[in-house]
PDB file of C-alpha atoms in Angstrom:
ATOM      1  CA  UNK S   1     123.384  19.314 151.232  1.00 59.00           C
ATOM      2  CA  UNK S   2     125.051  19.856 154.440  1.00 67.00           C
ATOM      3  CA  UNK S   3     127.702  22.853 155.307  1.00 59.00           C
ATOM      4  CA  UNK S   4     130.479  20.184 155.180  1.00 60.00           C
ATOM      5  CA  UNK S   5     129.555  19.778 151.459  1.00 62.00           C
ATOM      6  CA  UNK S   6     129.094  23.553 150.592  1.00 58.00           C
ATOM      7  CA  UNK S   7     132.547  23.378 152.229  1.00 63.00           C
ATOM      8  CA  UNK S   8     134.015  20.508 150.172  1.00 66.00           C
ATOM      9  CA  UNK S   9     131.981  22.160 147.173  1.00 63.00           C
ATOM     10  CA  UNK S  10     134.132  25.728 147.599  1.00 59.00           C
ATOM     11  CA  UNK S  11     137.060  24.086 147.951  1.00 65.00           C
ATOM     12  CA  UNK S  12     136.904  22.456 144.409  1.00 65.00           C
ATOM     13  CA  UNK S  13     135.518  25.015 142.850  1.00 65.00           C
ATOM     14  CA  UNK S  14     138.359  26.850 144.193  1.00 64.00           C
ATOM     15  CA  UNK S  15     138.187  29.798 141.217  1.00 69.00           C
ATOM     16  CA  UNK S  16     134.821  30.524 142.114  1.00 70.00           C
ATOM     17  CA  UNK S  17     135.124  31.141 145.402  1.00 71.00           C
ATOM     18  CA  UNK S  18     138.348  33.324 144.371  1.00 75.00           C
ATOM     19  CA  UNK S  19     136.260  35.498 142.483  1.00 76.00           C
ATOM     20  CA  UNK S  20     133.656  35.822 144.663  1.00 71.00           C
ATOM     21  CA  UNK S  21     136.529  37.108 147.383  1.00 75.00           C
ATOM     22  CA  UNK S  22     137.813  39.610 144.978  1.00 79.00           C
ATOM     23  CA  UNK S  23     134.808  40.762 144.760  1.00 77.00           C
ATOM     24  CA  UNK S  24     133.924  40.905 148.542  1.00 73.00           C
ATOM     25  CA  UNK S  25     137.123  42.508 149.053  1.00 75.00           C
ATOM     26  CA  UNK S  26     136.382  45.143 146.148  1.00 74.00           C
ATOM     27  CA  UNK S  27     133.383  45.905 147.952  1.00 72.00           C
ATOM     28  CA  UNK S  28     134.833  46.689 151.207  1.00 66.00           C
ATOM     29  CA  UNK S  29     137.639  48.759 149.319  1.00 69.00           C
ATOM     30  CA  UNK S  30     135.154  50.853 147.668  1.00 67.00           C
ATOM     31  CA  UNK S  31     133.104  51.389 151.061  1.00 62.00           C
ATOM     32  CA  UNK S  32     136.322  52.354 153.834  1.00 63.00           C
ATOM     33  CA  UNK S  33     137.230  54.510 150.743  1.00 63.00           C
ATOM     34  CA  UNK S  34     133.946  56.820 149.917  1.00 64.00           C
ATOM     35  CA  UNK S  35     134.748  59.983 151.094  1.00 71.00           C
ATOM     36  CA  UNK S  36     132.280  61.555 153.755  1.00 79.00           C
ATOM     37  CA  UNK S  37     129.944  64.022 153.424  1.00 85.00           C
ATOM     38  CA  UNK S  38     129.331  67.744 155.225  1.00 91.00           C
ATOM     39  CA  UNK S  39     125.855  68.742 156.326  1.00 93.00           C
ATOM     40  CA  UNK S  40     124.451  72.223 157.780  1.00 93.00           C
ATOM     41  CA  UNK S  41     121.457  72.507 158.641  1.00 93.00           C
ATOM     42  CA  UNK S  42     119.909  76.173 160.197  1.00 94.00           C
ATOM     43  CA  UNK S  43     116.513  77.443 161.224  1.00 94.00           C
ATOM     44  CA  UNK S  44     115.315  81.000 159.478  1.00 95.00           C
ATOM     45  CA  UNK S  45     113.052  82.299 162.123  1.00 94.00           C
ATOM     46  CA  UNK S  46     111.001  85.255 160.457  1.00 94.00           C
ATOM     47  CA  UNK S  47     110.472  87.932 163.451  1.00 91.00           C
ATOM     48  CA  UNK S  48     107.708  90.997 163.504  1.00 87.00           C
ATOM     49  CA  UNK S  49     108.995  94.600 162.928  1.00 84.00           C
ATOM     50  CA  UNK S  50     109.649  96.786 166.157  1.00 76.00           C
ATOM     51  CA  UNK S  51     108.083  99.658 164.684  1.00 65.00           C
ATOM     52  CA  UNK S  52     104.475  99.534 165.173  1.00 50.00           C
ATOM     53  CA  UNK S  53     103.082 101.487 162.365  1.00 53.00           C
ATOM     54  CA  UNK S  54     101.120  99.087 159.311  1.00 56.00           C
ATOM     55  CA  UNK S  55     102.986  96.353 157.607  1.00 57.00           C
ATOM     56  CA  UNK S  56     100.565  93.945 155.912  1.00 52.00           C
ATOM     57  CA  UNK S  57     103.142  91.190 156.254  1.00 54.00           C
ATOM     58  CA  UNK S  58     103.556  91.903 160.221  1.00 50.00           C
ATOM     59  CA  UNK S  59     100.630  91.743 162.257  1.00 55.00           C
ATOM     60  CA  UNK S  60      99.747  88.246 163.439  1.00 62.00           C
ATOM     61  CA  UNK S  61     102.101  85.089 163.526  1.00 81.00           C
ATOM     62  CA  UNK S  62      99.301  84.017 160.538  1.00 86.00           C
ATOM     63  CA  UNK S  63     100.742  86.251 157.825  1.00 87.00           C
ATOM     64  CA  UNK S  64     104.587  85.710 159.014  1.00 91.00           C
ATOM     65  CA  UNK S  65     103.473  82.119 158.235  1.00 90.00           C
ATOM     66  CA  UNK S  66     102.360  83.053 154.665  1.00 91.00           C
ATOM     67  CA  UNK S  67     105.240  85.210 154.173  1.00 92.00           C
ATOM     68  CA  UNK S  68     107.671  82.114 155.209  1.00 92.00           C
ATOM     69  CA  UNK S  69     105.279  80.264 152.591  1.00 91.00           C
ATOM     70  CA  UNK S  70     105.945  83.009 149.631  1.00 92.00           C
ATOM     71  CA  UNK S  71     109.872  82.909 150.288  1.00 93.00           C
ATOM     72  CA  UNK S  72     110.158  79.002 150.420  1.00 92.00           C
ATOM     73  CA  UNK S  73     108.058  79.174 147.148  1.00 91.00           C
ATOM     74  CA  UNK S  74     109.881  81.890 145.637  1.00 91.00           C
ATOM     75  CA  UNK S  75     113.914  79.490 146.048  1.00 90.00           C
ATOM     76  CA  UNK S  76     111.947  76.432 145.531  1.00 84.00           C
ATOM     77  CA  UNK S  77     113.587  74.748 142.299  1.00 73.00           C
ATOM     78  CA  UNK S  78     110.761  74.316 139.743  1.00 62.00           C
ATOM     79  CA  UNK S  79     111.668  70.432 139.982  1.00 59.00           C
ATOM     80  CA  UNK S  80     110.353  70.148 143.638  1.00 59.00           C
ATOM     81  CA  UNK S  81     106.462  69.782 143.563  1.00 53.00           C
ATOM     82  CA  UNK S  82     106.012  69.590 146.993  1.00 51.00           C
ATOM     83  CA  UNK S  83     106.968  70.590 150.743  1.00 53.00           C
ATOM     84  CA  UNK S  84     109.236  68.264 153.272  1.00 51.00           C
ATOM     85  CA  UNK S  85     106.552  65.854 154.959  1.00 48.00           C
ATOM     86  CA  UNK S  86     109.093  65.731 158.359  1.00 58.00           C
ATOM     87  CA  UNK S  87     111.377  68.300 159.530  1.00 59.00           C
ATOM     88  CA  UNK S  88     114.206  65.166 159.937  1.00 68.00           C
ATOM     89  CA  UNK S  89     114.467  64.735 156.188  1.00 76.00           C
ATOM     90  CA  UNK S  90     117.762  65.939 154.654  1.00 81.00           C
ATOM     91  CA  UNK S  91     119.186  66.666 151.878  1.00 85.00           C
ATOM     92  CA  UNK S  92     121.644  63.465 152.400  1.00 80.00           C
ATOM     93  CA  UNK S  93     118.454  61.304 153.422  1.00 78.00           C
ATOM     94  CA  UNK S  94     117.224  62.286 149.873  1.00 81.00           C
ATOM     95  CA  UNK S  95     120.684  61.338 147.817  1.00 80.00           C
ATOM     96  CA  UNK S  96     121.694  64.926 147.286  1.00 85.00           C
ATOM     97  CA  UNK S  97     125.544  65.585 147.571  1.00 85.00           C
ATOM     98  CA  UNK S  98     126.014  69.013 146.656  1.00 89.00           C
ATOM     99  CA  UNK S  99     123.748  72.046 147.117  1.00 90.00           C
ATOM    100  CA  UNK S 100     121.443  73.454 149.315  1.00 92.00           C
ATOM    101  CA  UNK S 101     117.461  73.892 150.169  1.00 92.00           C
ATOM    102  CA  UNK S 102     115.077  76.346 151.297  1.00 92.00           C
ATOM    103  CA  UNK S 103     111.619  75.190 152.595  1.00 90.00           C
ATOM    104  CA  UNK S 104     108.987  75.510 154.871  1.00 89.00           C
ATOM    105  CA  UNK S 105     108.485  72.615 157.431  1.00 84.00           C
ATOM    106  CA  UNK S 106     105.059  70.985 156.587  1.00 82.00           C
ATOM    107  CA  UNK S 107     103.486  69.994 159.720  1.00 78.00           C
ATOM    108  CA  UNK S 108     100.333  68.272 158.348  1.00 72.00           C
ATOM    109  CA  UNK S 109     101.520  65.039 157.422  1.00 67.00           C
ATOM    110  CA  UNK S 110     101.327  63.398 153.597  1.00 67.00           C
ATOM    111  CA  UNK S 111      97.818  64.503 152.854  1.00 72.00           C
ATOM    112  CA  UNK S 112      97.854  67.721 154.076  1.00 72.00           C
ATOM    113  CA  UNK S 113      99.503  70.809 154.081  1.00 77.00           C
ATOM    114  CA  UNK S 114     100.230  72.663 157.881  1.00 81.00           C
ATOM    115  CA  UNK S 115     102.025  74.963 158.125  1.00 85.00           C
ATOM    116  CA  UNK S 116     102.301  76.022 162.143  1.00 87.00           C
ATOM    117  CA  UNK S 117     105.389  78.256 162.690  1.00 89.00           C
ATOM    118  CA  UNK S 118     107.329  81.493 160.680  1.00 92.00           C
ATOM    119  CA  UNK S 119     110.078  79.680 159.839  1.00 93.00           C
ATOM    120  CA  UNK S 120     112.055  78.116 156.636  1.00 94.00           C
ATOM    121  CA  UNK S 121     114.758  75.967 156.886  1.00 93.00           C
ATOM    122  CA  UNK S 122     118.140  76.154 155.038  1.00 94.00           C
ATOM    123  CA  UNK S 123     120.064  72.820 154.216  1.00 94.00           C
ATOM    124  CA  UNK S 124     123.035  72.510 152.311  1.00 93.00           C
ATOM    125  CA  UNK S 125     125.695  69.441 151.705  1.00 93.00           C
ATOM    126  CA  UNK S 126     129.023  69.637 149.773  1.00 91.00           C
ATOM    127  CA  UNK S 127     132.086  67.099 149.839  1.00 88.00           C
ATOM    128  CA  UNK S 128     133.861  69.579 151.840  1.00 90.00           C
ATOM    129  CA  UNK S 129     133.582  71.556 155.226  1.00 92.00           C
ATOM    130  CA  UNK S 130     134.266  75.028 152.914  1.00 93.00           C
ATOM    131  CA  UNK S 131     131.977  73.728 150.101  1.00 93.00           C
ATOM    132  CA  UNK S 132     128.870  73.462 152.661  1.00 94.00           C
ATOM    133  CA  UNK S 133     129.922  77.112 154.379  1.00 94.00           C
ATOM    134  CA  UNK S 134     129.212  79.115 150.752  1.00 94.00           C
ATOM    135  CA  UNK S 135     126.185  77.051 149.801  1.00 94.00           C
ATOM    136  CA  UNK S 136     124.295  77.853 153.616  1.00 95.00           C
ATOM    137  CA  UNK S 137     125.865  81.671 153.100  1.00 95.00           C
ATOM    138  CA  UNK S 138     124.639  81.651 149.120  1.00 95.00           C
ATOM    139  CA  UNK S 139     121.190  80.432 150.639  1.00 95.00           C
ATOM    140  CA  UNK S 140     120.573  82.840 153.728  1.00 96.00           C
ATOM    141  CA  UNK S 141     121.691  85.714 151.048  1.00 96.00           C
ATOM    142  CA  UNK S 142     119.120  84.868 148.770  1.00 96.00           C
ATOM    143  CA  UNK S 143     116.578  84.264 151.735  1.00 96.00           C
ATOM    144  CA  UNK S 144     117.316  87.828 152.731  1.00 96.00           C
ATOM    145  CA  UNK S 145     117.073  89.315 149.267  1.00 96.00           C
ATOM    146  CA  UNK S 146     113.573  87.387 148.582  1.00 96.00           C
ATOM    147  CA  UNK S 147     112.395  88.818 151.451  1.00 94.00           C
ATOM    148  CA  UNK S 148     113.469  92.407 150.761  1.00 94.00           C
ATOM    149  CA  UNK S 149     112.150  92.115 147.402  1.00 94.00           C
ATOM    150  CA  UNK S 150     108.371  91.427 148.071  1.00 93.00           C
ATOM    151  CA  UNK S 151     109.041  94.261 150.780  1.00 92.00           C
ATOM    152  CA  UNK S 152     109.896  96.778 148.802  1.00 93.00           C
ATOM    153  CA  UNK S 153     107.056  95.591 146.330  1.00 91.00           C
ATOM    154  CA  UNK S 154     104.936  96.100 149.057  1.00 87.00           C
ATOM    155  CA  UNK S 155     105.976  99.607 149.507  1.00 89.00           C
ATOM    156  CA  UNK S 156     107.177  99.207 153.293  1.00 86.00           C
ATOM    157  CA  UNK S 157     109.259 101.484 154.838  1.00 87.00           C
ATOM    158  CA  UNK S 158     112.469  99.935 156.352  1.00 84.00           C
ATOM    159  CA  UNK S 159     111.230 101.163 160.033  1.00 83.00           C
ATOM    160  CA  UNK S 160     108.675  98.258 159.897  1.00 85.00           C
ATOM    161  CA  UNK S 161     110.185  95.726 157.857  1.00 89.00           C
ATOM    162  CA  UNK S 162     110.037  92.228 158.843  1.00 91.00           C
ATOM    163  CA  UNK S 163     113.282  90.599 160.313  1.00 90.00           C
ATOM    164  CA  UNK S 164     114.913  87.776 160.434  1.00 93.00           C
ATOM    165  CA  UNK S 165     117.055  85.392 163.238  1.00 94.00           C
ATOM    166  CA  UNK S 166     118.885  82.509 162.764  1.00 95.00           C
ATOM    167  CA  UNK S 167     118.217  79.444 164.980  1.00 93.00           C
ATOM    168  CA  UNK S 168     121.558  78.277 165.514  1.00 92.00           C
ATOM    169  CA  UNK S 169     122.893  81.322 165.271  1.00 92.00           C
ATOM    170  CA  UNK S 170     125.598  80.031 163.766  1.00 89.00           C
ATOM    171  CA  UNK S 171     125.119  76.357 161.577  1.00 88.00           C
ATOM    172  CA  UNK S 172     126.786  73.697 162.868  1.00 85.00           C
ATOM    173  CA  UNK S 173     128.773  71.490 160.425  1.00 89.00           C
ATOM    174  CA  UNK S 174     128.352  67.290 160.597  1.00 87.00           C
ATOM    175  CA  UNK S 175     130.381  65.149 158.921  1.00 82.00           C
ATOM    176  CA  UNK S 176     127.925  62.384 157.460  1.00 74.00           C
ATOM    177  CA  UNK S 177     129.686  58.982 157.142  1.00 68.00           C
ATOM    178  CA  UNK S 178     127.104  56.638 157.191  1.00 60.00           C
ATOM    179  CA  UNK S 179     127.489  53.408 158.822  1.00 55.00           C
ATOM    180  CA  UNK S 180     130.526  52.093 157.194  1.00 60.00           C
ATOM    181  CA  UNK S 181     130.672  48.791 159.746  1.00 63.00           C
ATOM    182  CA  UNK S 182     126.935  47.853 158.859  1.00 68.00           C
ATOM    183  CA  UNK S 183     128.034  48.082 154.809  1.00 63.00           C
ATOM    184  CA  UNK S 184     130.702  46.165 155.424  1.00 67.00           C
ATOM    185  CA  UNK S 185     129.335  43.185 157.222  1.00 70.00           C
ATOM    186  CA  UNK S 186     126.484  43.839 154.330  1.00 75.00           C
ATOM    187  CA  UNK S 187     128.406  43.508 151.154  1.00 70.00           C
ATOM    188  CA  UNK S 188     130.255  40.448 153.450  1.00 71.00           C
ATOM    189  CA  UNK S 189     127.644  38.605 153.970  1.00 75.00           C
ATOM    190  CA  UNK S 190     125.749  39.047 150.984  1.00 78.00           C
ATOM    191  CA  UNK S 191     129.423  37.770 148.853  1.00 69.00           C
ATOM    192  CA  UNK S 192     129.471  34.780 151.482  1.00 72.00           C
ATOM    193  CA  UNK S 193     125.939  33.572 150.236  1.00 71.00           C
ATOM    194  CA  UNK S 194     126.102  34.293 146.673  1.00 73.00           C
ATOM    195  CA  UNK S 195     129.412  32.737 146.534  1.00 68.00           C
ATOM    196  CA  UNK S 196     127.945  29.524 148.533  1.00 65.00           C
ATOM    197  CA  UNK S 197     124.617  29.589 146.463  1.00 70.00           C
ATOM    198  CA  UNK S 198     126.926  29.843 143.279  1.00 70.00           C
ATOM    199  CA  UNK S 199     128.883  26.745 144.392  1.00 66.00           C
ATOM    200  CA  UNK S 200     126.435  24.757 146.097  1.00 66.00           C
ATOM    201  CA  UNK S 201     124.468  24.705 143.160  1.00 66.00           C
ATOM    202  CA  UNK S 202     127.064  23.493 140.937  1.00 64.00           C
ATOM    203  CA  UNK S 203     127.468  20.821 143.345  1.00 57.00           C
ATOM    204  CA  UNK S 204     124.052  19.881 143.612  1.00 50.00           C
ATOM    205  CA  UNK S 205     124.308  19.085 139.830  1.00 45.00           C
ATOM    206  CA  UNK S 206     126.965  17.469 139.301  1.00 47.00           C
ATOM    207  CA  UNK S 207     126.296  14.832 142.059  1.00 47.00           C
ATOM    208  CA  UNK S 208     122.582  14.766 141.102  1.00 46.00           C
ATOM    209  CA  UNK S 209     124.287  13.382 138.041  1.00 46.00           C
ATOM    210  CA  UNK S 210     125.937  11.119 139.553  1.00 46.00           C
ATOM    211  CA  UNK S 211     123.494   9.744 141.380  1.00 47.00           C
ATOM    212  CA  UNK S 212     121.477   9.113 138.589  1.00 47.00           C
ATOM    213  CA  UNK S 213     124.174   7.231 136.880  1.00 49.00           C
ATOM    214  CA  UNK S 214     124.490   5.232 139.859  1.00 50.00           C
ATOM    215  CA  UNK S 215     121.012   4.358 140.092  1.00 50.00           C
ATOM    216  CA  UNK S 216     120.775   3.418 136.042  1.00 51.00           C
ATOM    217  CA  UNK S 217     123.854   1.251 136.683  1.00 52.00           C
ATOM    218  CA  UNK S 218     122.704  -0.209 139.602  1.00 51.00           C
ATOM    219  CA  UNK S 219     119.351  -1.050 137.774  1.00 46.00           C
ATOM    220  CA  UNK S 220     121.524  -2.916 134.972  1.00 52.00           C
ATOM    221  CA  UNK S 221     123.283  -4.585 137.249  1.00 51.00           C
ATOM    222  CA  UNK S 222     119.865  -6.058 138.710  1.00 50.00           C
ATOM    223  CA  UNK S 223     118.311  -6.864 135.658  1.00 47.00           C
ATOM    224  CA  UNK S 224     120.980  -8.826 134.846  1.00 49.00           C
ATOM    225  CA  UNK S 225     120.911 -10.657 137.963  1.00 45.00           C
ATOM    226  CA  UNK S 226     117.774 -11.421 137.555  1.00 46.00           C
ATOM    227  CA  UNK S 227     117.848 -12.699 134.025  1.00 48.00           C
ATOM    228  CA  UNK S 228     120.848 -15.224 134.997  1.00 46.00           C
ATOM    229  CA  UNK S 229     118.890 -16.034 138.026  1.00 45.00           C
ATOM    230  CA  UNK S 230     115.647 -17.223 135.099  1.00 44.00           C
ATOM    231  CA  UNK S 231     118.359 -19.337 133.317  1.00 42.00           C
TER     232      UNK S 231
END
């Protein structure tokens, strides 16, 4: 079947290809219409204390490692088994739209855990600039209170605590929209080919039909030829 019969084809099956427009066009609708999402993303850098009298949890970058590993653990939901493989996956990359993360960058790859710098890193996405402010301020709240808590458990003195910077110092908001041009010319061209498959096959039968009524006709009409042909 050529394009000049998937053509012809569309154009008599004229409510087919109707629908599949509508539902093209509902397509695009629903995509320009999804309403973005807000992402903030910040870096909690765990520092050694200035004093320098004993703090088991402030000696060597090793154990400000471990301690980054005990808060992550401690805000980890009990749903998440296991630590980010790559410092690039987000909380939009995963599906999440609302709420926020705390976890320690894994540096070791899928098999195994490596965990190379002090640090845990604070996500959170909401459907609105405001939204995403509380959930990173709800998050480096709770970071600070973890860390207080095993602290004071600890029995440290605040002299030789360990601190805490933020890297941005202050998280910078991105709107996440997606690409809404490469869904479009997606849920386009996908319609276009359905639609034409839809069609096409319809066609395909109904002249397969016809050819074979053709070719029992014509083989009637020879028969008959031949048996006036014998007389």
């Amino acid at each position: 079947m050529t394009v000049w019969d998937l053509i012809a084809n569309a154009g008599r099956r004229w409510v087919l290809t109707l629908c599949g427009a509508l539902l093209m066009g509902l397509g695009v609708l629903w995509v320009v219409n999804v309403p973005p999402l807000y992402f903030a993303q910040v870096r909690v850098v765990l520092l050694p204390p200035v004093a320098a009298q004993p703090n088991a949890y402030g000696y060597t970058s090793e154990s400000l490692i471990d301690l980054a590993g005990v808060v992550a653990r401690e805000l980890r939901p009990p749903t998440q088994d296991a630590q980010s493989v790559s410092g690039d996956v987000t909380l939009v990359g995963e599906g999440i739209r609302k709420g926020f993360s705390v976890t320690q960058q894994n540096s070791g790859g899928q098999w195994q855990y490596r965990f190379d710098e002090p640090v845990v890193e604070v996500q959170a996405v909401g459907a609105t600039p405001s939204e995403v402010r509380a959930q990173i301020s709800t998050a480096l709240r709770q970071v600070e209170s973890t860390l207080a808590e095993i602290q004071d458990e600890q029995g440290v003195i605040a002299a030789n605590r360990v601190r805490i910077t933020l890297n941005p110092l202050q998280p910078q908001l991105i709107e996440e929209k997606g690409s809404r041009v490469r869904a479009i010319g997606s849920i386009v061209l996908t319609g276009l080919v359905s639609t034409l498959a839809v069609v096409g096959g319809l066609g395909v039968g109904r002249g397969g039909s016809s050819r074979r009524r053709s070719k029992r006709s014509g083989a009637r009409g020879d028969a008959s030829a031949v048996g006036v042909s014998s007389a």
